[in-house]
Tab-separated table of C-alpha atoms in Angstrom:
chain	number	residue	atom	x	y	z
A	1	MET	CA	115.971	-4.769	-58.612
A	2	LYS	CA	113.562	-7.610	-57.725
A	3	VAL	CA	112.089	-9.620	-60.588
A	4	LYS	CA	109.217	-12.148	-60.181
A	5	VAL	CA	109.110	-14.996	-62.674
A	6	LEU	CA	106.201	-17.393	-63.295
A	7	SER	CA	107.310	-20.991	-63.150
A	8	ARG	CA	105.146	-23.878	-64.354
A	9	ASN	CA	105.764	-27.570	-64.728
A	10	PRO	CA	105.229	-28.616	-68.395
A	11	GLN	CA	103.776	-31.950	-67.229
A	12	ASP	CA	100.744	-30.080	-65.896
A	13	TYR	CA	99.607	-28.815	-69.292
A	14	VAL	CA	101.538	-30.616	-72.057
A	15	ARG	CA	99.828	-33.572	-73.719
A	16	GLU	CA	101.583	-36.941	-73.723
A	17	ARG	CA	100.042	-37.874	-77.078
A	18	LYS	CA	98.430	-35.761	-79.745
A	19	GLU	CA	95.123	-37.664	-79.322
A	20	ASP	CA	94.855	-36.545	-75.681
A	21	LEU	CA	92.890	-33.523	-74.516
A	22	HIS	CA	94.670	-30.384	-73.414
A	23	ARG	CA	94.951	-30.117	-69.669
A	24	MET	CA	93.213	-27.012	-68.418
A	25	PRO	CA	94.196	-25.584	-65.004
A	26	ARG	CA	91.150	-24.911	-62.899
A	27	ASN	CA	90.749	-23.426	-59.441
A	28	THR	CA	88.042	-25.309	-57.530
A	29	ASP	CA	87.604	-22.662	-54.846
A	30	PRO	CA	83.773	-22.290	-54.296
A	31	ALA	CA	84.183	-18.557	-53.778
A	32	LEU	CA	85.301	-18.177	-57.392
A	33	HIS	CA	82.289	-20.083	-58.763
A	34	PRO	CA	79.105	-18.568	-57.269
A	35	PHE	CA	76.876	-20.023	-60.000
A	36	GLU	CA	78.164	-23.596	-59.802
A	37	GLU	CA	74.960	-24.928	-58.223
A	38	ALA	CA	72.793	-23.351	-60.918
A	39	ARG	CA	74.976	-24.841	-63.661
A	40	GLN	CA	74.820	-28.292	-62.081
A	41	TYR	CA	71.029	-28.097	-61.847
A	42	THR	CA	70.772	-27.087	-65.519
A	43	ARG	CA	72.979	-30.045	-66.472
A	44	ALA	CA	70.821	-32.405	-64.410
A	45	LEU	CA	67.659	-31.071	-66.066
A	46	ASN	CA	69.163	-31.458	-69.540
A	47	ALA	CA	70.361	-34.982	-68.717
A	48	THR	CA	66.848	-35.905	-67.585
A	49	LYS	CA	65.331	-34.521	-70.781
A	50	LEU	CA	67.864	-36.369	-72.944
A	51	GLU	CA	67.074	-39.559	-71.050
A	52	ARG	CA	63.464	-39.350	-72.208
A	53	VAL	CA	64.504	-38.346	-75.743
A	54	PHE	CA	66.655	-41.472	-76.135
A	55	ALA	CA	64.204	-43.793	-74.336
A	56	LYS	CA	63.597	-46.532	-76.914
A	57	PRO	CA	63.151	-49.708	-74.850
A	58	PHE	CA	61.930	-52.145	-77.510
A	59	VAL	CA	64.762	-54.282	-78.913
A	60	GLY	CA	62.975	-56.897	-81.004
A	61	ALA	CA	60.415	-59.695	-81.182
A	62	LEU	CA	60.901	-63.462	-81.434
A	63	SER	CA	58.179	-65.127	-83.454
A	64	GLY	CA	57.699	-68.847	-83.977
A	65	HIS	CA	55.232	-70.046	-81.385
A	66	ASN	CA	51.793	-71.014	-82.666
A	67	ASP	CA	49.978	-70.346	-79.405
A	68	SER	CA	50.225	-68.121	-76.331
A	69	VAL	CA	53.551	-68.124	-74.482
A	70	SER	CA	52.918	-69.467	-70.995
A	71	CYS	CA	56.299	-69.801	-69.225
A	72	PHE	CA	59.986	-68.841	-69.346
A	73	THR	CA	63.245	-69.954	-67.804
A	74	LYS	CA	66.870	-68.850	-68.153
A	75	HIS	CA	69.729	-71.172	-69.019
A	76	PRO	CA	72.111	-71.414	-66.035
A	77	LYS	CA	75.290	-71.568	-68.150
A	78	ARG	CA	74.552	-69.637	-71.348
A	79	LEU	CA	73.947	-65.923	-70.934
A	80	SER	CA	72.004	-65.498	-74.175
A	81	TRP	CA	69.824	-68.621	-74.040
A	82	LEU	CA	66.142	-68.467	-73.154
A	83	ILE	CA	63.703	-71.394	-72.907
A	84	SER	CA	59.986	-70.824	-73.510
A	85	GLY	CA	56.877	-72.979	-73.308
A	86	ALA	CA	53.579	-72.387	-75.102
A	87	CYS	CA	49.946	-73.337	-74.656
A	88	ASP	CA	50.062	-75.785	-77.588
A	89	GLY	CA	52.629	-77.988	-75.824
A	90	GLU	CA	55.684	-76.699	-77.717
A	91	VAL	CA	59.001	-75.840	-76.034
A	92	ARG	CA	61.556	-73.646	-77.808
A	93	LEU	CA	65.174	-72.750	-77.085
A	94	TRP	CA	66.184	-69.241	-78.222
A	95	ASP	CA	69.522	-67.536	-78.764
A	96	LEU	CA	68.855	-63.915	-77.849
A	97	SER	CA	72.101	-62.609	-79.353
A	98	SER	CA	71.071	-63.752	-82.844
A	99	ARG	CA	67.298	-63.651	-82.093
A	100	LYS	CA	66.868	-67.115	-83.583
A	101	CYS	CA	65.308	-70.356	-82.413
A	102	ILE	CA	67.978	-73.060	-82.059
A	103	ALA	CA	65.724	-75.898	-80.865
A	104	ALA	CA	62.000	-76.687	-80.878
A	105	PHE	CA	59.975	-79.777	-79.994
A	106	ILE	CA	56.493	-80.804	-78.867
A	107	ALA	CA	56.807	-81.577	-75.169
A	108	HIS	CA	53.204	-82.073	-73.989
A	109	SER	CA	49.752	-82.700	-75.373
A	110	GLY	CA	48.262	-79.710	-73.556
A	111	PHE	CA	49.493	-76.484	-71.989
A	112	VAL	CA	53.150	-76.291	-70.930
A	113	ARG	CA	52.736	-75.043	-67.377
A	114	GLY	CA	56.394	-74.805	-66.405
A	115	VAL	CA	59.959	-75.301	-67.622
A	116	CYS	CA	63.265	-75.296	-65.755
A	117	ALA	CA	66.874	-76.159	-66.577
A	118	THR	CA	69.122	-78.350	-64.468
A	119	PRO	CA	72.095	-76.606	-62.759
A	120	SER	CA	74.502	-78.239	-65.220
A	121	GLY	CA	72.570	-76.791	-68.156
A	122	GLU	CA	72.562	-80.080	-70.065
A	123	SER	CA	68.922	-81.016	-69.479
A	124	LEU	CA	65.510	-79.393	-69.354
A	125	LEU	CA	62.485	-80.342	-67.252
A	126	SER	CA	58.926	-79.534	-68.298
A	127	VAL	CA	55.441	-80.114	-66.880
A	128	GLY	CA	52.006	-79.736	-68.440
A	129	ASP	CA	48.313	-80.487	-68.288
A	130	ASP	CA	48.927	-84.075	-69.423
A	131	GLN	CA	50.055	-85.017	-65.875
A	132	ILE	CA	53.605	-85.845	-67.005
A	133	VAL	CA	57.038	-84.574	-65.976
A	134	LYS	CA	59.576	-84.933	-68.796
A	135	ARG	CA	63.321	-84.435	-68.942
A	136	TRP	CA	64.903	-83.460	-72.265
A	137	SER	CA	68.464	-83.335	-73.552
A	138	LEU	CA	69.174	-79.865	-74.953
A	139	ALA	CA	72.073	-81.167	-77.070
A	140	ASP	CA	69.830	-83.727	-78.794
A	141	ALA	CA	67.139	-81.100	-79.344
A	142	GLN	CA	69.632	-78.759	-81.066
A	143	VAL	CA	70.959	-81.530	-83.319
A	144	ARG	CA	67.452	-82.599	-84.364
A	145	PHE	CA	66.439	-79.007	-85.078
A	146	SER	CA	69.594	-78.164	-87.070
A	147	GLN	CA	69.233	-81.292	-89.201
A	148	ALA	CA	65.489	-80.720	-89.685
A	149	ASP	CA	64.835	-84.236	-88.402
A	150	SER	CA	61.133	-85.007	-88.748
A	151	GLU	CA	61.168	-87.679	-86.039
A	152	ALA	CA	59.756	-86.610	-82.687
A	153	LEU	CA	62.310	-85.958	-79.951
A	154	GLU	CA	62.078	-88.524	-77.164
A	155	PRO	CA	62.497	-87.470	-73.508
A	156	THR	CA	65.375	-88.999	-71.565
A	157	HIS	CA	63.156	-89.555	-68.512
A	158	THR	CA	59.399	-89.475	-67.891
A	159	ILE	CA	57.431	-89.332	-64.639
A	160	LEU	CA	53.688	-89.976	-64.611
A	161	GLY	CA	51.656	-87.957	-62.137
A	162	LYS	CA	48.131	-88.347	-60.836
A	163	VAL	CA	46.902	-84.791	-61.416
A	164	PRO	CA	47.874	-81.975	-63.829
A	165	PHE	CA	50.954	-80.017	-62.803
A	166	THR	CA	50.914	-76.223	-62.600
A	167	SER	CA	54.608	-75.281	-62.212
A	168	ILE	CA	58.100	-76.641	-61.656
A	169	SER	CA	61.282	-75.324	-60.029
A	170	HIS	CA	64.714	-76.946	-59.797
A	171	HIS	CA	67.010	-76.969	-56.773
A	172	PHE	CA	70.024	-74.719	-57.368
A	173	ARG	CA	72.623	-77.239	-56.116
A	174	GLN	CA	71.183	-80.721	-55.721
A	175	PRO	CA	69.525	-83.042	-58.298
A	176	LEU	CA	66.069	-82.249	-56.860
A	177	PHE	CA	63.090	-80.377	-58.253
A	178	ALA	CA	59.681	-79.310	-56.936
A	179	THR	CA	56.315	-79.466	-58.694
A	180	SER	CA	52.969	-77.983	-57.737
A	181	SER	CA	49.548	-79.487	-58.330
A	182	SER	CA	47.094	-80.321	-55.559
A	183	GLN	CA	50.170	-80.309	-53.303
A	184	VAL	CA	53.884	-79.525	-53.446
A	185	ASP	CA	56.030	-82.562	-54.319
A	186	ILE	CA	59.808	-82.832	-54.069
A	187	TRP	CA	61.325	-85.196	-56.647
A	188	ASP	CA	64.704	-86.786	-57.256
A	189	GLU	CA	65.778	-86.658	-60.915
A	190	GLU	CA	66.415	-90.415	-61.017
A	191	ARG	CA	63.264	-91.574	-59.233
A	192	SER	CA	59.648	-91.912	-60.344
A	193	GLU	CA	58.056	-91.212	-56.964
A	194	PRO	CA	58.323	-88.005	-54.912
A	195	VAL	CA	60.773	-88.153	-52.019
A	196	ARG	CA	58.600	-85.741	-50.012
A	197	SER	CA	55.150	-84.145	-50.301
A	198	PHE	CA	53.669	-81.110	-48.590
A	199	ALA	CA	49.917	-80.430	-48.329
A	200	TRP	CA	48.050	-77.813	-46.309
A	201	GLY	CA	44.354	-78.092	-47.166
A	202	THR	CA	44.366	-76.445	-50.603
A	203	ASP	CA	42.670	-77.420	-53.855
A	204	THR	CA	45.381	-76.192	-56.237
A	205	VAL	CA	48.901	-74.844	-55.760
A	206	HIS	CA	49.576	-72.426	-58.616
A	207	SER	CA	53.317	-71.885	-58.372
A	208	VAL	CA	56.391	-73.038	-56.465
A	209	ARG	CA	59.867	-71.477	-56.367
A	210	PHE	CA	63.154	-72.526	-54.760
A	211	ASN	CA	65.225	-69.952	-52.908
A	212	PRO	CA	68.470	-69.268	-54.839
A	213	VAL	CA	70.437	-68.453	-51.663
A	214	GLU	CA	68.968	-70.647	-48.927
A	215	THR	CA	68.477	-73.426	-51.424
A	216	ASN	CA	66.488	-75.738	-49.128
A	217	LEU	CA	63.676	-73.193	-48.781
A	218	CYS	CA	60.832	-72.876	-51.261
A	219	ALA	CA	57.610	-70.893	-51.429
A	220	SER	CA	54.282	-71.604	-53.092
A	221	SER	CA	51.036	-69.784	-53.834
A	222	ALA	CA	47.676	-71.552	-53.763
A	223	SER	CA	44.050	-71.075	-54.724
A	224	ASP	CA	43.003	-70.417	-51.106
A	225	ARG	CA	44.787	-66.994	-51.355
A	226	SER	CA	47.712	-68.293	-49.299
A	227	ILE	CA	51.507	-68.180	-49.615
A	228	ALA	CA	53.252	-71.085	-47.892
A	229	LEU	CA	56.903	-71.639	-46.970
A	230	TYR	CA	58.583	-75.052	-46.923
A	231	ASP	CA	61.906	-76.506	-45.855
A	232	ILE	CA	62.584	-79.647	-47.896
A	233	ARG	CA	64.625	-81.077	-45.006
A	234	GLY	CA	61.486	-81.169	-42.831
A	235	ALA	CA	58.285	-83.162	-43.058
A	236	THR	CA	55.733	-80.348	-42.678
A	237	PRO	CA	55.306	-76.810	-44.066
A	238	LEU	CA	56.771	-73.956	-42.044
A	239	ARG	CA	54.342	-71.040	-42.219
A	240	LYS	CA	51.478	-69.724	-44.300
A	241	ILE	CA	50.090	-66.242	-44.850
A	242	VAL	CA	46.622	-65.555	-46.278
A	243	LEU	CA	45.925	-62.402	-48.332
A	244	ASP	CA	42.699	-60.771	-49.518
A	245	MET	CA	43.045	-62.138	-53.050
A	246	LYS	CA	44.850	-64.960	-54.824
A	247	THR	CA	48.593	-64.831	-55.514
A	248	ASN	CA	49.613	-65.910	-59.018
A	249	CYS	CA	53.383	-66.133	-58.670
A	250	VAL	CA	56.211	-65.792	-56.145
A	251	ALA	CA	59.814	-64.687	-56.811
A	252	TRP	CA	62.735	-64.769	-54.352
A	253	ASN	CA	65.255	-61.952	-54.079
A	254	PRO	CA	68.548	-63.409	-55.412
A	255	ARG	CA	70.655	-61.270	-53.039
A	256	GLU	CA	68.622	-61.352	-49.829
A	257	ALA	CA	67.608	-64.866	-48.853
A	258	PHE	CA	64.784	-63.769	-46.553
A	259	ASN	CA	62.879	-61.523	-48.992
A	260	PHE	CA	60.377	-62.477	-51.696
A	261	THR	CA	57.750	-60.694	-53.802
A	262	ALA	CA	54.270	-61.997	-54.595
A	263	ALA	CA	52.210	-61.057	-57.694
A	264	ASN	CA	48.571	-60.721	-56.709
A	265	GLU	CA	45.190	-60.714	-58.452
A	266	ASP	CA	44.310	-57.268	-57.055
A	267	GLY	CA	46.917	-55.577	-59.283
A	268	ASN	CA	49.482	-55.111	-56.509
A	269	LEU	CA	52.755	-56.803	-55.656
A	270	TYR	CA	53.696	-57.501	-52.044
A	271	SER	CA	57.258	-57.827	-50.771
A	272	PHE	CA	57.629	-59.920	-47.627
A	273	ASP	CA	60.345	-60.684	-45.111
A	274	ILE	CA	60.084	-64.322	-43.965
A	275	ARG	CA	61.287	-63.286	-40.517
A	276	LYS	CA	58.090	-61.255	-40.055
A	277	LEU	CA	55.243	-62.483	-42.239
A	278	SER	CA	52.435	-60.710	-40.403
A	279	PHE	CA	52.470	-57.859	-42.943
A	280	PRO	CA	54.374	-57.026	-46.153
A	281	MET	CA	57.459	-54.827	-46.170
A	282	ASN	CA	56.151	-52.903	-49.141
A	283	VAL	CA	53.097	-52.700	-51.398
A	284	HIS	CA	53.935	-52.052	-55.058
A	285	SER	CA	50.983	-50.584	-56.952
A	286	ASP	CA	50.339	-49.075	-60.443
A	287	HIS	CA	48.912	-52.073	-62.335
A	288	VAL	CA	45.191	-51.848	-63.068
A	289	SER	CA	44.607	-55.579	-63.542
A	290	ALA	CA	45.869	-58.906	-62.189
A	291	VAL	CA	49.642	-59.374	-62.019
A	292	MET	CA	50.514	-62.697	-63.651
A	293	ASP	CA	54.281	-63.056	-63.178
A	294	VAL	CA	57.265	-61.436	-61.473
A	295	ASP	CA	61.028	-61.864	-61.788
A	296	PHE	CA	63.978	-60.222	-60.032
A	297	SER	CA	67.000	-58.533	-61.490
A	298	PRO	CA	70.277	-60.377	-60.723
A	299	SER	CA	71.236	-57.423	-58.519
A	300	GLY	CA	68.122	-57.881	-56.353
A	301	ARG	CA	67.426	-54.142	-56.370
A	302	GLU	CA	64.662	-54.224	-58.974
A	303	PHE	CA	62.039	-56.602	-60.301
A	304	VAL	CA	59.806	-56.734	-63.358
A	305	SER	CA	56.136	-57.694	-63.408
A	306	ALA	CA	53.776	-58.895	-66.147
A	307	SER	CA	50.115	-58.023	-65.971
A	308	TYR	CA	46.764	-58.815	-67.521
A	309	ASP	CA	46.463	-55.108	-68.428
A	310	LYS	CA	48.880	-55.678	-71.374
A	311	THR	CA	51.872	-53.927	-69.793
A	312	ILE	CA	55.059	-54.816	-67.980
A	313	ARG	CA	56.459	-52.594	-65.243
A	314	ILE	CA	59.846	-52.283	-63.557
A	315	TYR	CA	59.835	-51.561	-59.817
A	316	PRO	CA	62.607	-50.684	-57.395
A	317	PHE	CA	62.513	-53.228	-54.581
A	318	GLN	CA	62.330	-50.477	-51.956
A	319	GLY	CA	59.807	-48.335	-53.880
A	320	GLY	CA	56.044	-48.425	-54.026
A	321	HIS	CA	55.613	-47.251	-57.630
A	322	SER	CA	57.105	-48.394	-60.919
A	323	ARG	CA	59.973	-46.480	-62.488
A	324	GLU	CA	59.147	-47.734	-65.989
A	325	VAL	CA	56.175	-49.098	-67.941
A	326	TYR	CA	56.491	-50.880	-71.302
A	327	HIS	CA	53.661	-51.499	-73.756
A	328	THR	CA	53.028	-51.774	-77.480
A	329	ARG	CA	49.937	-51.440	-79.599
A	330	ARG	CA	49.923	-55.116	-80.578
A	331	MET	CA	50.941	-56.661	-77.251
A	332	GLU	CA	48.085	-58.478	-75.562
A	333	ARG	CA	47.808	-59.890	-72.042
A	334	VAL	CA	51.278	-60.699	-70.710
A	335	PHE	CA	51.540	-64.076	-68.990
A	336	THR	CA	55.243	-64.426	-68.240
A	337	VAL	CA	58.330	-62.266	-67.899
A	338	CYS	CA	62.036	-62.915	-67.369
A	339	TRP	CA	65.084	-60.770	-66.563
A	340	SER	CA	68.324	-61.694	-68.356
A	341	ALA	CA	71.302	-62.901	-66.331
A	342	ASP	CA	73.373	-59.822	-67.239
A	343	ALA	CA	70.585	-57.484	-65.986
A	344	LYS	CA	70.492	-55.614	-69.313
A	345	PHE	CA	67.420	-57.096	-71.011
A	346	ILE	CA	63.882	-58.242	-70.197
A	347	ALA	CA	61.864	-60.839	-72.116
A	348	SER	CA	58.069	-60.918	-72.048
A	349	GLY	CA	55.676	-63.558	-73.378
A	350	SER	CA	52.124	-62.582	-74.204
A	351	ASP	CA	48.832	-63.892	-75.527
A	352	GLU	CA	49.492	-63.107	-79.194
A	353	MET	CA	52.285	-65.727	-79.500
A	354	ASN	CA	55.236	-63.308	-79.494
A	355	ILE	CA	58.271	-63.011	-77.242
A	356	ARG	CA	59.473	-59.422	-76.957
A	357	LEU	CA	62.876	-58.184	-75.829
A	358	TRP	CA	63.180	-54.911	-73.920
A	359	LYS	CA	66.044	-52.922	-72.490
A	360	ALA	CA	66.131	-52.814	-68.695
A	361	LYS	CA	67.125	-49.146	-68.988
A	362	ALA	CA	65.123	-47.613	-71.798
A	363	TRP	CA	67.695	-44.892	-72.541
A	364	GLU	CA	70.775	-47.140	-72.420
A	365	LYS	CA	72.922	-47.286	-75.552
A	366	LEU	CA	73.508	-50.713	-77.064
A	367	GLY	CA	76.952	-51.555	-78.368
A	368	PRO	CA	80.465	-50.397	-77.432
A	369	VAL	CA	80.828	-47.244	-75.318
A	370	SER	CA	84.053	-45.244	-75.161
A	371	ALA	CA	85.698	-44.344	-71.850
A	372	ARG	CA	84.825	-40.645	-72.213
A	373	GLU	CA	81.210	-41.449	-73.017
A	374	ARG	CA	81.008	-43.833	-70.073
A	375	ALA	CA	82.385	-41.156	-67.731
A	376	ALA	CA	79.905	-38.582	-69.073
A	377	LEU	CA	76.983	-40.988	-68.565
A	378	ALA	CA	78.132	-41.733	-65.022
A	379	GLN	CA	78.325	-38.004	-64.254
A	380	SER	CA	74.821	-37.494	-65.684
A	381	GLU	CA	73.485	-40.303	-63.489
A	382	ARG	CA	75.028	-38.707	-60.405
A	383	LEU	CA	73.465	-35.362	-61.260
A	384	LYS	CA	70.038	-36.932	-61.832
A	385	GLN	CA	70.243	-38.669	-58.470
A	386	ARG	CA	71.329	-35.455	-56.772
A	387	TYR	CA	68.424	-33.383	-58.130
A	388	LYS	CA	65.782	-36.109	-58.461
A	389	HIS	CA	63.523	-34.496	-55.845
A	390	HIS	CA	63.416	-31.117	-57.593
A	391	PRO	CA	59.899	-30.549	-59.003
A	392	GLN	CA	60.927	-30.084	-62.640
A	393	VAL	CA	63.318	-33.044	-62.714
A	394	LYS	CA	60.855	-35.245	-60.833
A	395	ARG	CA	58.013	-34.367	-63.217
A	396	ILE	CA	60.048	-35.292	-66.302
A	397	GLN	CA	61.362	-38.520	-64.763
A	398	ARG	CA	57.916	-39.732	-63.687
A	399	HIS	CA	55.907	-38.850	-66.786
A	400	ARG	CA	55.024	-41.810	-69.033
A	401	HIS	CA	52.613	-42.156	-71.943
A	402	VAL	CA	50.240	-45.087	-71.417
A	403	PRO	CA	47.267	-46.390	-73.445
A	404	LYS	CA	43.992	-44.581	-72.921
A	405	VAL	CA	42.366	-47.616	-71.301
A	406	ILE	CA	45.091	-47.850	-68.657
A	407	TYR	CA	45.023	-44.094	-68.089
A	408	THR	CA	41.258	-44.199	-67.539
A	409	GLU	CA	41.405	-47.237	-65.262
A	410	THR	CA	44.215	-45.696	-63.236
A	411	LYS	CA	42.143	-42.560	-62.751
A	412	LYS	CA	39.125	-44.624	-61.658
A	413	LYS	CA	41.239	-46.637	-59.248
A	414	ARG	CA	42.705	-43.487	-57.738
A	415	GLU	CA	39.241	-41.982	-57.261
A	416	MET	CA	37.936	-45.211	-55.740
A	417	LEU	CA	40.777	-45.411	-53.209
A	418	ALA	CA	40.331	-41.727	-52.332
A	419	LYS	CA	36.615	-42.327	-51.782
A	420	ILE	CA	37.272	-45.272	-49.468
A	421	LYS	CA	39.797	-43.259	-47.489
A	422	ARG	CA	37.430	-40.292	-47.236
A	423	LYS	CA	34.641	-42.577	-45.999
A	424	GLU	CA	36.898	-44.079	-43.329
A	425	GLU	CA	37.838	-40.603	-42.109
A	426	ASN	CA	34.179	-39.545	-41.973
A	427	VAL	CA	33.339	-42.621	-39.907
A	428	ARG	CA	36.186	-41.857	-37.504
A	429	ARG	CA	35.104	-38.228	-37.219
A	430	HIS	CA	31.578	-39.215	-36.177
A	431	THR	CA	32.640	-41.965	-33.784
A	432	LYS	CA	33.261	-41.452	-30.068
A	433	PRO	CA	36.972	-41.083	-29.264
A	434	GLU	CA	36.998	-44.130	-26.984
A	435	LYS	CA	35.620	-46.337	-29.796
A	436	ARG	CA	37.692	-45.103	-32.724
A	437	GLY	CA	40.711	-47.335	-32.316
A	438	LEU	CA	43.939	-47.002	-34.264
A	439	ARG	CA	44.165	-46.395	-37.980
A	440	LYS	CA	45.058	-49.518	-39.914
A	441	PRO	CA	48.222	-49.064	-42.034
A	442	GLU	CA	47.939	-49.734	-45.761
A	443	ARG	CA	50.407	-52.623	-45.537
A	444	ARG	CA	48.223	-54.449	-43.008
A	445	LYS	CA	44.925	-54.018	-44.867
A	446	HIS	CA	45.605	-56.784	-47.390
A	447	VAL	CA	46.639	-59.517	-44.927
A	448	VAL	CA	43.928	-61.770	-43.503
A	449	GLY	CA	46.167	-63.737	-41.141
A	450	THR	CA	49.124	-66.070	-40.705
A	451	LEU	CA	49.219	-69.742	-39.776
A	452	GLU	CA	52.027	-71.692	-38.164
């Protein structure tokens, strides 16, 4: 007589500890699971819906400034420190973890146009409308503020300029910094005269930024609608590109040394590759008013923009439209924006004297996350990426509530662009074939020319 006996290894189904989950044997043969694809789609749809349910991006507000917040900078050594400058000449140092101001002092007699920290993190440089560059000790500022010392904080070094300064940026490795005014000046921290100056026939240079990777490169935007590139080791500017409208700010990609993004007055952002400046790599639209500031995520894959239309938007670097838009009822025109060094938070400074903190991912949970929860979130992200082009999932992911003014202006802008495109097609249709020429791509329409 032949007897068949089932034999199983207890290690395959017995728990090691009573807190563990029971191991369930499962056959992964696709033939046994004909509805697997439908189940995965349903899970992706539910994960997308839950993402919008838990989307609460606003973290908190930092109040204390008595005038509009004009500029931001991150501390290079402290993850939770943020430095802000206001239009009344005050500079404040914030601890984002406790949401408290840990230092405050009057730096300038007019607007604070720019602030930057030295690579060591011990000092702070600021410029303003009073034509002065000042260096401050952050340790002294904290001591004075904690002791409620009524005496004014004195700068450790002062440089007198000839014209008002508009921005400042520090070299990421050397004791050098760049300022913009009627020209771009390169300064040594211990000297009172610029070591090098760059001018290219402009009235005012609005912003200047050092490259965080190729640290000897910097870019500037000027009032003549141009974006210029400089190498501080040379004596003359490298190249210049002229757009249709003025550029307010430039930000370098922290992971790709040859890419930067420009915030423009026409409500668009333009990403360029310095190896081919004749046209932008990508045009990022969605804002309905001038874009005032832009800052990259530490990963280099996304950037955040601040606009005059009272919103901030988060864009993928390779995408043409924003994935997220943040706004509040009380937030006015946003002048400056900054991405935290851990890529989890965004700070925005606006016209009504408040600094607001936002989550970079609106649905992300703050606080400790268990291993099981982390695995479930990772699986949900993979499913959302897998089915992101399905109509239902795409509709839920893209839908955002915006103020009525922005909704109306967006609709007008869309109709205006459609009208222009329709007119161009009508002109081509009624033009002889030999005189039509080639269609001009959207990326090339906004570039006037380049200069060497």
